[in-house]
Short mmCIF file of C-alpha atoms in Angstrom, two decimals:
data_model
loop_
_atom_site.label_atom_id
_atom_site.label_comp_id
_atom_site.label_asym_id
_atom_site.label_seq_id
_atom_site.Cartn_x
_atom_site.Cartn_y
_atom_site.Cartn_z
CA UNK A 255 73.65 -68.00 -72.84
CA UNK A 256 75.96 -64.44 -73.33
CA UNK A 257 73.12 -63.22 -75.62
CA UNK A 258 70.62 -64.30 -73.39
CA UNK A 259 72.14 -62.86 -70.49
CA UNK A 260 72.65 -59.20 -72.64
CA UNK A 261 69.04 -59.34 -73.34
CA UNK A 262 67.90 -60.01 -70.10
CA UNK A 263 70.05 -56.96 -68.94
CA UNK A 264 68.76 -54.69 -72.34
CA UNK A 265 65.38 -55.70 -71.22
CA UNK A 266 65.79 -54.60 -67.45
CA UNK A 267 67.41 -51.51 -68.41
CA UNK A 268 64.67 -50.81 -70.53
CA UNK A 269 62.24 -51.43 -67.94
CA UNK A 270 64.15 -49.39 -65.65
CA UNK A 271 64.49 -46.62 -68.27
CA UNK A 272 60.72 -46.58 -69.12
CA UNK A 273 59.95 -46.59 -65.07
CA UNK A 274 62.16 -43.64 -64.89
CA UNK A 275 60.76 -41.62 -67.96
CA UNK A 276 57.08 -42.68 -67.30
CA UNK A 277 57.46 -41.44 -63.62
CA UNK A 278 57.53 -37.60 -64.28
CA UNK A 279 54.51 -38.08 -66.86
CA UNK A 280 52.06 -39.97 -64.22
CA UNK A 281 53.11 -37.08 -61.68
CA UNK A 282 52.65 -34.25 -64.28
CA UNK A 283 49.21 -36.04 -65.10
CA UNK A 284 48.13 -36.18 -61.22
CA UNK A 285 49.54 -32.50 -60.80
CA UNK A 286 47.69 -31.49 -63.98
CA UNK A 287 44.32 -32.80 -62.32
CA UNK A 288 42.48 -29.86 -61.08
CA UNK A 289 38.78 -29.12 -59.96
CA UNK A 290 36.03 -29.59 -62.34
CA UNK A 291 33.48 -27.25 -63.90
CA UNK A 292 31.23 -28.77 -61.41
CA UNK A 293 33.55 -29.04 -58.14
CA UNK A 294 32.08 -27.45 -55.07
CA UNK A 295 34.05 -25.34 -52.94
CA UNK A 296 33.78 -25.41 -49.24
CA UNK A 297 34.77 -22.44 -47.15
CA UNK A 298 36.20 -23.54 -43.43
CA UNK A 299 37.56 -20.43 -41.80
CA UNK A 300 38.65 -20.53 -37.88
CA UNK A 301 36.20 -21.98 -35.41
CA UNK A 302 35.37 -19.13 -32.74
CA UNK A 303 35.88 -20.00 -29.33
CA UNK A 304 39.44 -21.47 -28.26
CA UNK A 305 41.95 -19.21 -30.56
CA UNK A 306 44.74 -21.63 -30.87
CA UNK A 307 42.21 -24.70 -31.11
CA UNK A 308 39.91 -22.62 -33.90
CA UNK A 309 42.96 -22.05 -36.22
CA UNK A 310 44.01 -25.82 -35.90
CA UNK A 311 40.65 -27.33 -35.93
CA UNK A 312 40.13 -25.54 -39.33
CA UNK A 313 43.35 -26.35 -40.85
CA UNK A 314 42.79 -30.10 -39.79
CA UNK A 315 39.34 -30.06 -41.69
CA UNK A 316 40.80 -28.44 -44.70
CA UNK A 317 43.39 -31.29 -44.90
CA UNK A 318 40.78 -33.93 -44.48
CA UNK A 319 38.54 -32.61 -46.81
CA UNK A 320 41.59 -32.42 -49.68
CA UNK A 321 42.19 -36.28 -48.69
CA UNK A 322 39.09 -37.43 -48.32
CA UNK A 323 37.14 -36.03 -51.60
CA UNK A 324 37.75 -36.01 -55.00
CA UNK A 325 38.59 -32.73 -56.27
CA UNK A 326 36.69 -33.35 -59.36
CA UNK A 327 33.68 -33.24 -56.69
CA UNK A 328 34.79 -31.13 -54.06
CA UNK A 329 37.48 -29.13 -52.57
CA UNK A 330 38.32 -26.56 -49.74
CA UNK A 331 38.92 -22.85 -50.66
CA UNK A 332 42.56 -22.68 -49.79
CA UNK A 333 43.94 -20.88 -46.75
CA UNK A 334 46.22 -18.89 -48.93
CA UNK A 335 42.97 -17.16 -50.48
CA UNK A 336 41.09 -17.02 -47.17
CA UNK A 337 44.21 -14.92 -45.66
CA UNK A 338 44.65 -12.89 -48.49
CA UNK A 339 41.18 -11.98 -48.79
CA UNK A 340 40.75 -11.12 -45.07
CA UNK A 341 43.78 -8.99 -45.13
CA UNK A 342 42.64 -6.96 -47.89
CA UNK A 343 39.33 -6.68 -46.03
CA UNK A 344 40.88 -5.40 -42.81
CA UNK A 345 40.98 -8.49 -40.87
CA UNK A 346 43.78 -10.43 -39.27
CA UNK A 347 44.53 -13.98 -40.98
CA UNK A 348 42.97 -16.93 -39.12
CA UNK A 349 40.16 -14.55 -37.68
CA UNK A 350 37.38 -16.33 -36.20
CA UNK A 351 34.57 -14.58 -38.01
CA UNK A 352 30.65 -14.40 -37.09
CA UNK A 353 28.11 -16.49 -39.28
CA UNK A 354 27.20 -13.37 -41.37
CA UNK A 355 30.81 -12.56 -41.92
CA UNK A 356 31.86 -15.61 -43.03
CA UNK A 357 28.79 -15.74 -45.42
CA UNK A 358 30.06 -12.55 -46.87
CA UNK A 359 33.77 -13.89 -47.33
CA UNK A 360 31.96 -16.97 -49.17
CA UNK A 361 30.92 -15.01 -51.77
CA UNK A 362 34.21 -13.30 -52.36
CA UNK A 363 36.07 -16.57 -52.35
CA UNK A 364 33.18 -18.06 -54.34
CA UNK A 365 32.65 -20.75 -51.59
CA UNK A 366 29.37 -22.86 -52.37
CA UNK A 367 29.26 -24.28 -48.76
CA UNK A 368 30.25 -23.38 -45.29
CA UNK A 369 31.26 -25.66 -42.53
CA UNK A 370 31.31 -23.29 -39.32
CA UNK A 371 31.59 -23.86 -35.54
CA UNK A 372 33.14 -23.32 -32.41
CA UNK A 373 35.92 -24.94 -30.36
CA UNK A 374 36.46 -24.66 -26.48
CA UNK A 375 38.91 -26.40 -24.22
CA UNK A 376 37.25 -29.19 -21.90
CA UNK A 377 38.13 -31.80 -19.36
CA UNK A 378 38.27 -34.10 -22.51
CA UNK A 379 40.72 -31.53 -24.03
CA UNK A 380 38.33 -29.73 -26.58
CA UNK A 381 34.44 -29.56 -27.00
CA UNK A 382 33.97 -28.91 -30.75
CA UNK A 383 30.40 -28.11 -32.13
CA UNK A 384 30.23 -27.83 -35.94
CA UNK A 385 27.56 -27.25 -38.83
CA UNK A 386 27.11 -26.59 -42.39
CA UNK A 387 25.22 -23.88 -43.85
CA UNK A 388 24.58 -22.57 -47.43
CA UNK A 389 26.04 -18.66 -48.25
CA UNK A 390 22.82 -17.60 -49.57
CA UNK A 391 21.21 -17.53 -45.92
CA UNK A 392 23.07 -18.48 -42.63
CA UNK A 393 19.61 -20.01 -41.54
CA UNK A 394 19.98 -22.94 -44.11
CA UNK A 395 22.01 -24.88 -41.50
CA UNK A 396 23.04 -28.41 -40.52
CA UNK A 397 23.95 -29.64 -37.64
CA UNK A 398 26.78 -31.76 -38.06
CA UNK A 399 27.67 -32.68 -34.57
CA UNK A 400 28.96 -31.84 -30.96
CA UNK A 401 31.74 -33.83 -29.75
CA UNK A 402 34.64 -33.76 -27.20
CA UNK A 403 38.02 -35.28 -27.43
CA UNK A 404 41.99 -34.80 -26.95
CA UNK A 405 42.71 -35.04 -30.42
CA UNK A 406 41.80 -32.08 -32.95
CA UNK A 407 42.43 -34.26 -35.90
CA UNK A 408 40.39 -37.55 -34.74
CA UNK A 409 37.70 -34.75 -34.20
CA UNK A 410 38.34 -33.23 -37.76
CA UNK A 411 37.71 -36.63 -38.96
CA UNK A 412 34.16 -37.26 -37.18
CA UNK A 413 33.36 -33.52 -38.79
CA UNK A 414 34.20 -34.45 -42.16
CA UNK A 415 32.33 -37.77 -42.07
CA UNK A 416 29.20 -36.54 -40.72
CA UNK A 417 29.71 -33.69 -43.57
CA UNK A 418 30.01 -36.22 -46.30
CA UNK A 419 26.60 -37.65 -44.79
CA UNK A 420 24.75 -34.47 -44.48
CA UNK A 421 25.88 -33.40 -48.18
CA UNK A 422 23.55 -36.14 -49.41
CA UNK A 423 20.42 -34.00 -49.03
CA UNK A 424 21.99 -30.90 -50.94
CA UNK A 425 21.28 -31.86 -54.48
CA UNK A 426 17.65 -32.84 -53.67
CA UNK A 427 17.33 -29.89 -51.76
CA UNK A 428 18.39 -27.69 -54.81
CA UNK A 429 15.72 -29.45 -57.02
CA UNK A 430 12.96 -28.62 -54.18
CA UNK A 431 14.07 -24.92 -53.90
CA UNK A 432 13.69 -24.90 -57.84
CA UNK A 433 10.41 -26.32 -57.64
CA UNK A 434 9.16 -24.03 -54.89
CA UNK A 435 10.25 -21.13 -57.37
CA UNK A 436 8.43 -22.21 -60.09
CA UNK A 437 5.24 -23.27 -57.76
CA UNK A 438 5.39 -26.84 -58.53
CA UNK A 439 4.60 -27.93 -54.93
CA UNK A 440 4.29 -31.45 -55.52
CA UNK A 441 7.53 -31.96 -57.01
CA UNK A 442 9.24 -29.74 -54.33
CA UNK A 443 7.80 -31.83 -51.75
CA UNK A 444 8.58 -34.98 -53.50
CA UNK A 445 12.42 -33.79 -53.77
CA UNK A 446 12.52 -32.64 -50.32
CA UNK A 447 11.70 -36.08 -48.95
CA UNK A 448 14.38 -37.61 -51.50
CA UNK A 449 16.75 -35.24 -49.59
CA UNK A 450 15.28 -36.54 -46.32
CA UNK A 451 15.58 -40.06 -47.40
CA UNK A 452 19.43 -39.87 -48.24
CA UNK A 453 20.04 -38.25 -45.11
CA UNK A 454 17.63 -39.24 -42.30
CA UNK A 455 19.08 -36.14 -39.96
CA UNK A 456 18.47 -33.51 -42.84
CA UNK A 457 17.61 -30.14 -41.52
CA UNK A 458 17.85 -28.09 -45.10
CA UNK A 459 15.76 -30.41 -46.80
CA UNK A 460 12.78 -30.46 -44.18
CA UNK A 461 13.20 -26.52 -44.32
CA UNK A 462 12.40 -26.68 -48.16
CA UNK A 463 9.63 -29.25 -47.34
CA UNK A 464 8.16 -26.89 -44.55
CA UNK A 465 8.59 -23.86 -46.99
CA UNK A 466 6.45 -26.06 -49.92
CA UNK A 467 3.85 -26.81 -47.21
CA UNK A 468 3.80 -23.14 -46.54
CA UNK A 469 3.03 -22.34 -49.91
CA UNK A 470 0.01 -24.39 -49.93
CA UNK A 471 -1.75 -21.59 -47.94
CA UNK A 472 -1.79 -18.84 -50.95
CA UNK A 473 -2.68 -22.07 -53.32
CA UNK A 474 -6.14 -22.37 -55.32
CA UNK A 475 -7.16 -25.19 -53.03
CA UNK A 476 -5.76 -23.75 -49.59
CA UNK A 477 -9.02 -24.75 -48.20
CA UNK A 478 -8.56 -28.38 -48.35
CA UNK A 479 -4.50 -28.17 -47.76
CA UNK A 480 -3.70 -29.06 -44.29
CA UNK A 481 -0.72 -26.52 -44.49
CA UNK A 482 -0.93 -25.88 -40.63
CA UNK A 483 -0.64 -29.09 -39.30
CA UNK A 484 1.72 -29.84 -42.14
CA UNK A 485 4.25 -27.12 -41.60
CA UNK A 486 3.99 -27.73 -37.61
CA UNK A 487 4.78 -31.41 -37.99
CA UNK A 488 7.94 -30.85 -39.93
CA UNK A 489 9.17 -27.86 -37.85
CA UNK A 490 8.96 -29.90 -34.66
CA UNK A 491 10.90 -32.32 -36.44
CA UNK A 492 13.52 -29.77 -37.27
CA UNK A 493 13.51 -28.30 -33.93
CA UNK A 494 14.19 -31.67 -32.20
CA UNK A 495 17.53 -31.90 -34.72
CA UNK A 496 18.38 -28.12 -34.39
CA UNK A 497 16.45 -26.44 -31.62
CA UNK A 498 18.31 -23.10 -32.79
CA UNK A 499 16.70 -23.24 -36.27
CA UNK A 500 15.48 -19.58 -36.82
CA UNK A 501 13.30 -20.45 -39.85
CA UNK A 502 11.61 -23.27 -38.31
CA UNK A 503 10.67 -20.85 -35.22
CA UNK A 504 9.72 -18.05 -37.76
CA UNK A 505 7.47 -20.80 -39.58
CA UNK A 506 5.58 -22.06 -36.15
CA UNK A 507 5.20 -18.51 -35.55
CA UNK A 508 3.28 -17.85 -38.64
CA UNK A 509 1.10 -21.28 -38.09
CA UNK A 510 0.37 -20.04 -34.65
CA UNK A 511 -0.36 -16.58 -35.45
CA UNK A 512 -3.06 -17.98 -37.94
CA UNK A 513 -4.38 -20.64 -35.53
CA UNK A 514 -4.64 -17.52 -33.17
CA UNK A 515 -2.97 -19.66 -30.72
CA UNK A 516 -1.50 -16.83 -28.47
CA UNK A 517 0.99 -18.75 -25.84
CA UNK A 518 2.34 -20.86 -28.19
CA UNK A 519 3.01 -17.80 -30.64
CA UNK A 520 4.76 -16.41 -27.76
CA UNK A 521 6.51 -19.26 -27.17
CA UNK A 522 7.85 -19.35 -30.90
CA UNK A 523 8.74 -15.59 -30.63
CA UNK A 524 10.80 -16.40 -27.88
CA UNK A 525 12.58 -19.58 -29.72
CA UNK A 526 13.13 -16.94 -32.73
CA UNK A 527 14.75 -14.47 -30.69
CA UNK A 528 16.93 -16.96 -29.14
CA UNK A 529 17.86 -18.32 -32.37
CA UNK A 530 19.42 -15.26 -33.54
CA UNK A 531 21.08 -13.38 -30.37
CA UNK A 532 23.05 -10.57 -31.92
CA UNK A 533 20.22 -9.71 -34.26
CA UNK A 534 19.25 -6.14 -32.29
CA UNK A 535 16.30 -5.42 -34.37
CA UNK A 536 14.97 -8.63 -34.21
CA UNK A 537 15.10 -8.81 -30.60
CA UNK A 538 13.50 -5.54 -30.25
CA UNK A 539 10.73 -6.57 -32.90
CA UNK A 540 9.90 -9.91 -30.40
CA UNK A 541 10.09 -7.26 -27.30
CA UNK A 542 7.25 -5.29 -28.87
CA UNK A 543 5.17 -8.37 -29.83
CA UNK A 544 5.52 -9.64 -26.46
CA UNK A 545 4.38 -6.01 -24.89
CA UNK A 546 1.79 -5.89 -27.31
CA UNK A 547 0.08 -9.31 -26.64
CA UNK A 548 0.14 -8.92 -22.96
CA UNK A 549 3.34 -11.05 -22.44
CA UNK A 550 5.43 -8.01 -20.86
CA UNK A 551 6.92 -9.90 -17.90
CA UNK A 552 8.45 -12.52 -20.63
CA UNK A 553 9.93 -9.52 -22.40
CA UNK A 554 11.87 -8.14 -19.31
CA UNK A 555 14.87 -10.33 -19.39
CA UNK A 556 15.49 -9.70 -22.96
CA UNK A 557 15.26 -5.89 -22.55
CA UNK A 558 17.49 -6.11 -19.73
CA UNK A 559 20.04 -8.09 -22.07
CA UNK A 560 19.82 -5.18 -24.35
CA UNK A 561 20.76 -2.77 -21.90
CA UNK A 562 23.65 -4.84 -20.90
CA UNK A 563 24.89 -5.58 -24.15
CA UNK A 564 24.45 -1.77 -25.01
CA UNK A 565 25.51 0.24 -21.78
CA UNK A 566 24.43 3.92 -21.34
CA UNK A 567 22.02 3.60 -24.75
CA UNK A 568 19.19 5.96 -23.80
CA UNK A 569 17.12 4.00 -26.26
CA UNK A 570 17.22 0.76 -24.67
CA UNK A 571 17.35 2.54 -21.11
CA UNK A 572 13.91 3.79 -22.42
CA UNK A 573 12.55 0.51 -23.45
CA UNK A 574 13.52 -1.37 -20.01
CA UNK A 575 11.95 1.42 -18.15
CA UNK A 576 8.61 1.18 -20.33
CA UNK A 577 8.54 -2.73 -20.52
CA UNK A 578 9.20 -2.99 -16.59
CA UNK A 579 5.89 -0.58 -16.40
CA UNK A 580 4.12 -2.78 -18.41
CA UNK A 581 4.64 -5.61 -16.62
CA UNK A 582 4.14 -3.65 -13.43
CA UNK A 583 7.40 -4.08 -11.87
CA UNK A 584 7.24 -0.96 -10.03
CA UNK A 585 10.29 -0.92 -8.06
CA UNK A 586 12.50 -1.73 -10.84
CA UNK A 587 11.03 0.83 -13.27
CA UNK A 588 11.27 3.36 -10.83
CA UNK A 589 15.21 2.54 -10.66
CA UNK A 590 15.25 2.11 -14.73
CA UNK A 591 13.38 5.38 -15.47
CA UNK A 592 16.07 7.21 -13.35
CA UNK A 593 18.73 5.54 -15.26
CA UNK A 594 17.00 6.52 -18.43
CA UNK A 595 16.78 10.48 -17.55
CA UNK A 596 20.60 10.36 -16.04
CA UNK A 597 21.49 9.04 -19.54
CA UNK A 598 19.48 11.55 -21.50
CA UNK A 599 18.65 14.36 -19.19
CA UNK A 600 16.36 15.98 -22.08
CA UNK A 601 14.18 12.78 -21.71
CA UNK A 602 12.68 14.50 -18.29
CA UNK A 603 9.60 15.76 -20.25
CA UNK A 604 6.09 16.50 -18.13
CA UNK A 605 5.23 12.56 -19.17
CA UNK A 606 8.36 11.38 -17.47
CA UNK A 607 7.19 12.88 -14.16
CA UNK A 608 3.40 11.85 -14.46
CA UNK A 609 4.57 8.05 -14.76
CA UNK A 610 7.33 8.54 -12.15
CA UNK A 611 4.88 9.75 -9.68
CA UNK A 612 2.13 7.24 -10.55
CA UNK A 613 4.90 4.67 -9.89
CA UNK A 614 5.87 5.76 -6.92
CA UNK A 615 2.26 6.70 -5.69
CA UNK A 616 1.82 2.93 -6.69
CA UNK A 617 4.59 1.71 -4.46
CA UNK A 618 2.70 3.65 -1.61
CA UNK A 619 5.91 6.36 -1.55
CA UNK A 620 3.60 9.15 -1.43
CA UNK A 621 5.97 11.59 -0.03
CA UNK A 622 8.53 10.78 -2.60
CA UNK A 623 5.76 10.96 -5.16
CA UNK A 624 4.88 14.51 -3.99
CA UNK A 625 8.79 15.19 -4.24
CA UNK A 626 8.93 14.10 -7.74
CA UNK A 627 5.70 15.83 -8.51
CA UNK A 628 7.34 18.90 -7.15
CA UNK A 629 10.46 18.71 -9.30
CA UNK A 630 7.97 18.18 -12.36
CA UNK A 631 6.14 21.39 -11.34
CA UNK A 632 9.43 23.31 -10.72
CA UNK A 633 10.49 22.57 -14.28
CA UNK A 634 6.94 22.57 -15.86
CA UNK A 635 4.91 25.26 -13.74
CA UNK A 636 2.21 25.57 -15.73
CA UNK A 637 1.16 21.94 -15.46
CA UNK A 638 -1.75 22.19 -13.76
CA UNK A 639 -1.84 18.14 -13.96
CA UNK A 640 1.65 17.96 -12.18
CA UNK A 641 0.58 20.47 -9.30
CA UNK A 642 -2.72 18.35 -8.81
CA UNK A 643 -1.02 15.20 -8.59
CA UNK A 644 1.32 16.94 -6.01
CA UNK A 645 -1.45 17.62 -3.90
CA UNK A 646 -2.87 14.45 -4.08
CA UNK A 647 0.10 12.74 -2.83
CA UNK A 648 0.74 15.44 -0.06
CA UNK A 649 -2.93 14.37 0.98
CA UNK A 650 -1.71 10.50 1.14
CA UNK A 651 1.40 11.29 2.92
CA UNK A 652 -0.75 13.31 5.68
CA UNK A 653 0.71 16.85 4.72
CA UNK A 654 -2.87 18.39 4.52
CA UNK A 655 -1.84 22.21 4.85
CA UNK A 656 0.69 21.75 1.99
CA UNK A 657 -1.53 19.64 -0.09
CA UNK A 658 -4.25 22.26 0.37
CA UNK A 659 -1.93 25.10 -0.86
CA UNK A 660 -0.87 22.73 -3.85
CA UNK A 661 -4.17 22.28 -4.64
CA UNK A 662 -5.01 26.04 -4.83
CA UNK A 663 -2.10 26.57 -7.17
CA UNK A 664 -3.85 23.60 -9.50
CA UNK A 665 -7.12 25.09 -9.18
CA UNK A 666 -5.88 28.59 -10.32
CA UNK A 667 -3.86 27.09 -13.29
CA UNK A 668 -7.21 25.20 -13.86
CA UNK A 669 -10.41 25.94 -12.34
CA UNK A 670 -11.99 22.99 -14.24
CA UNK A 671 -9.12 20.52 -13.77
CA UNK A 672 -11.07 17.20 -13.59
CA UNK A 673 -11.42 15.91 -9.54
CA UNK A 674 -9.69 19.44 -8.11
CA UNK A 675 -13.17 20.74 -6.24
CA UNK A 676 -13.85 16.99 -5.07
CA UNK A 677 -10.27 16.94 -3.84
CA UNK A 678 -10.13 20.37 -2.20
CA UNK A 679 -13.85 19.19 -0.57
CA UNK A 680 -12.09 16.37 0.89
CA UNK A 681 -9.26 18.43 2.12
CA UNK A 682 -11.66 20.91 3.95
CA UNK A 683 -13.59 17.84 5.45
CA UNK A 684 -9.82 16.50 6.77
CA UNK A 685 -9.55 19.84 8.36
CA UNK A 686 -13.06 20.07 9.99
CA UNK A 687 -13.97 23.03 7.68
CA UNK A 688 -17.12 21.50 6.53
CA UNK A 689 -19.04 24.85 5.11
CA UNK A 690 -15.77 25.03 2.91
CA UNK A 691 -16.44 21.20 1.92
CA UNK A 692 -19.97 21.91 1.16
CA UNK A 693 -19.25 24.76 -1.09
CA UNK A 694 -16.58 22.88 -3.10
CA UNK A 695 -18.66 19.93 -3.59
CA UNK A 696 -21.18 22.46 -5.16
CA UNK A 697 -18.45 24.19 -7.01
#
């Protein structure tokens, strides 16, 4: 019994000793386990909106991803790496960045995917909108969710759950992209559909599918391929899932332009502009398209926003003035024209005065039109056209003697000025000088 007892004690002691000696080895093995060669890195920076909430939500998301995913598959870019890179680039740590800035940051920290979004205070506590996009193009975007709740940790859990589901489309989308580049369109279509099957709400896979359909346009059998209807069908699905999809709006615009469907073409243009509100160049291009397409009135609010966003900028003030004129919005055009030359006095050339006089006359403000013409004449005294416009509006305002004197100056500057002799005849008739009126008509 004593021996057995000693053996039992010895066995227990060995087991304990083994447990103690083994524990550091297990911990060490776990510690040594790190990302594999194929591990994807997801970048999560502070969400825009509520500053404190944006920082906290980003941290909750990184922690949740670390806990929910195998490090050999997916890991978040560490906060330390994010902060160090931001500081070295001149940003504050925990900065809430624009999508384009996040994309550039992803290149520096080797991020393969990006979770981006906004967080705002709401009656329920917080409202969170999140999406995932790919660093090569911020428009390659997948909405995740828009939800409200009091607990940011719980909201982060919902975001990560949806992110996990949305990622199921990515490998198939890569296959689709590669097949499109290699002009293997049937393979691209099959891969995109596989991605959609894996995640029915997929927008990134659908974007590749739409791109594959569009490539039919330039293929050898384009005449028999229904690329227009196919692209429209897919992009309509995308816009139902993500109304702000820039690529979907662009693809629809291309189709409607090919179909010569002007109303829907303009609708797509406006959707395209609204999908990227900070892109000033895009906004200018869309405004030009709207004006040239006879839709100047639709362009007015967008140009007005440009003026609001860029106060005192002469270029946008000029654009606003000209678009208002094209939209026949005379009263606002007059105000905008004055604001334009106030910002840039050198812009008050003869063409400026011609346009302002025309608009004042169109608004039946004939006396003011004559005054504006007189101001132009004082600056450009050899402009017979401005003097003639002054005379026309003085006559319309009932100032016949003054109109006659102005007209004489216009004829002295250019005896063959179009309509000058006829106006002189009219002025003479207005004053009862019929013989002079007949002479003017003969002249």
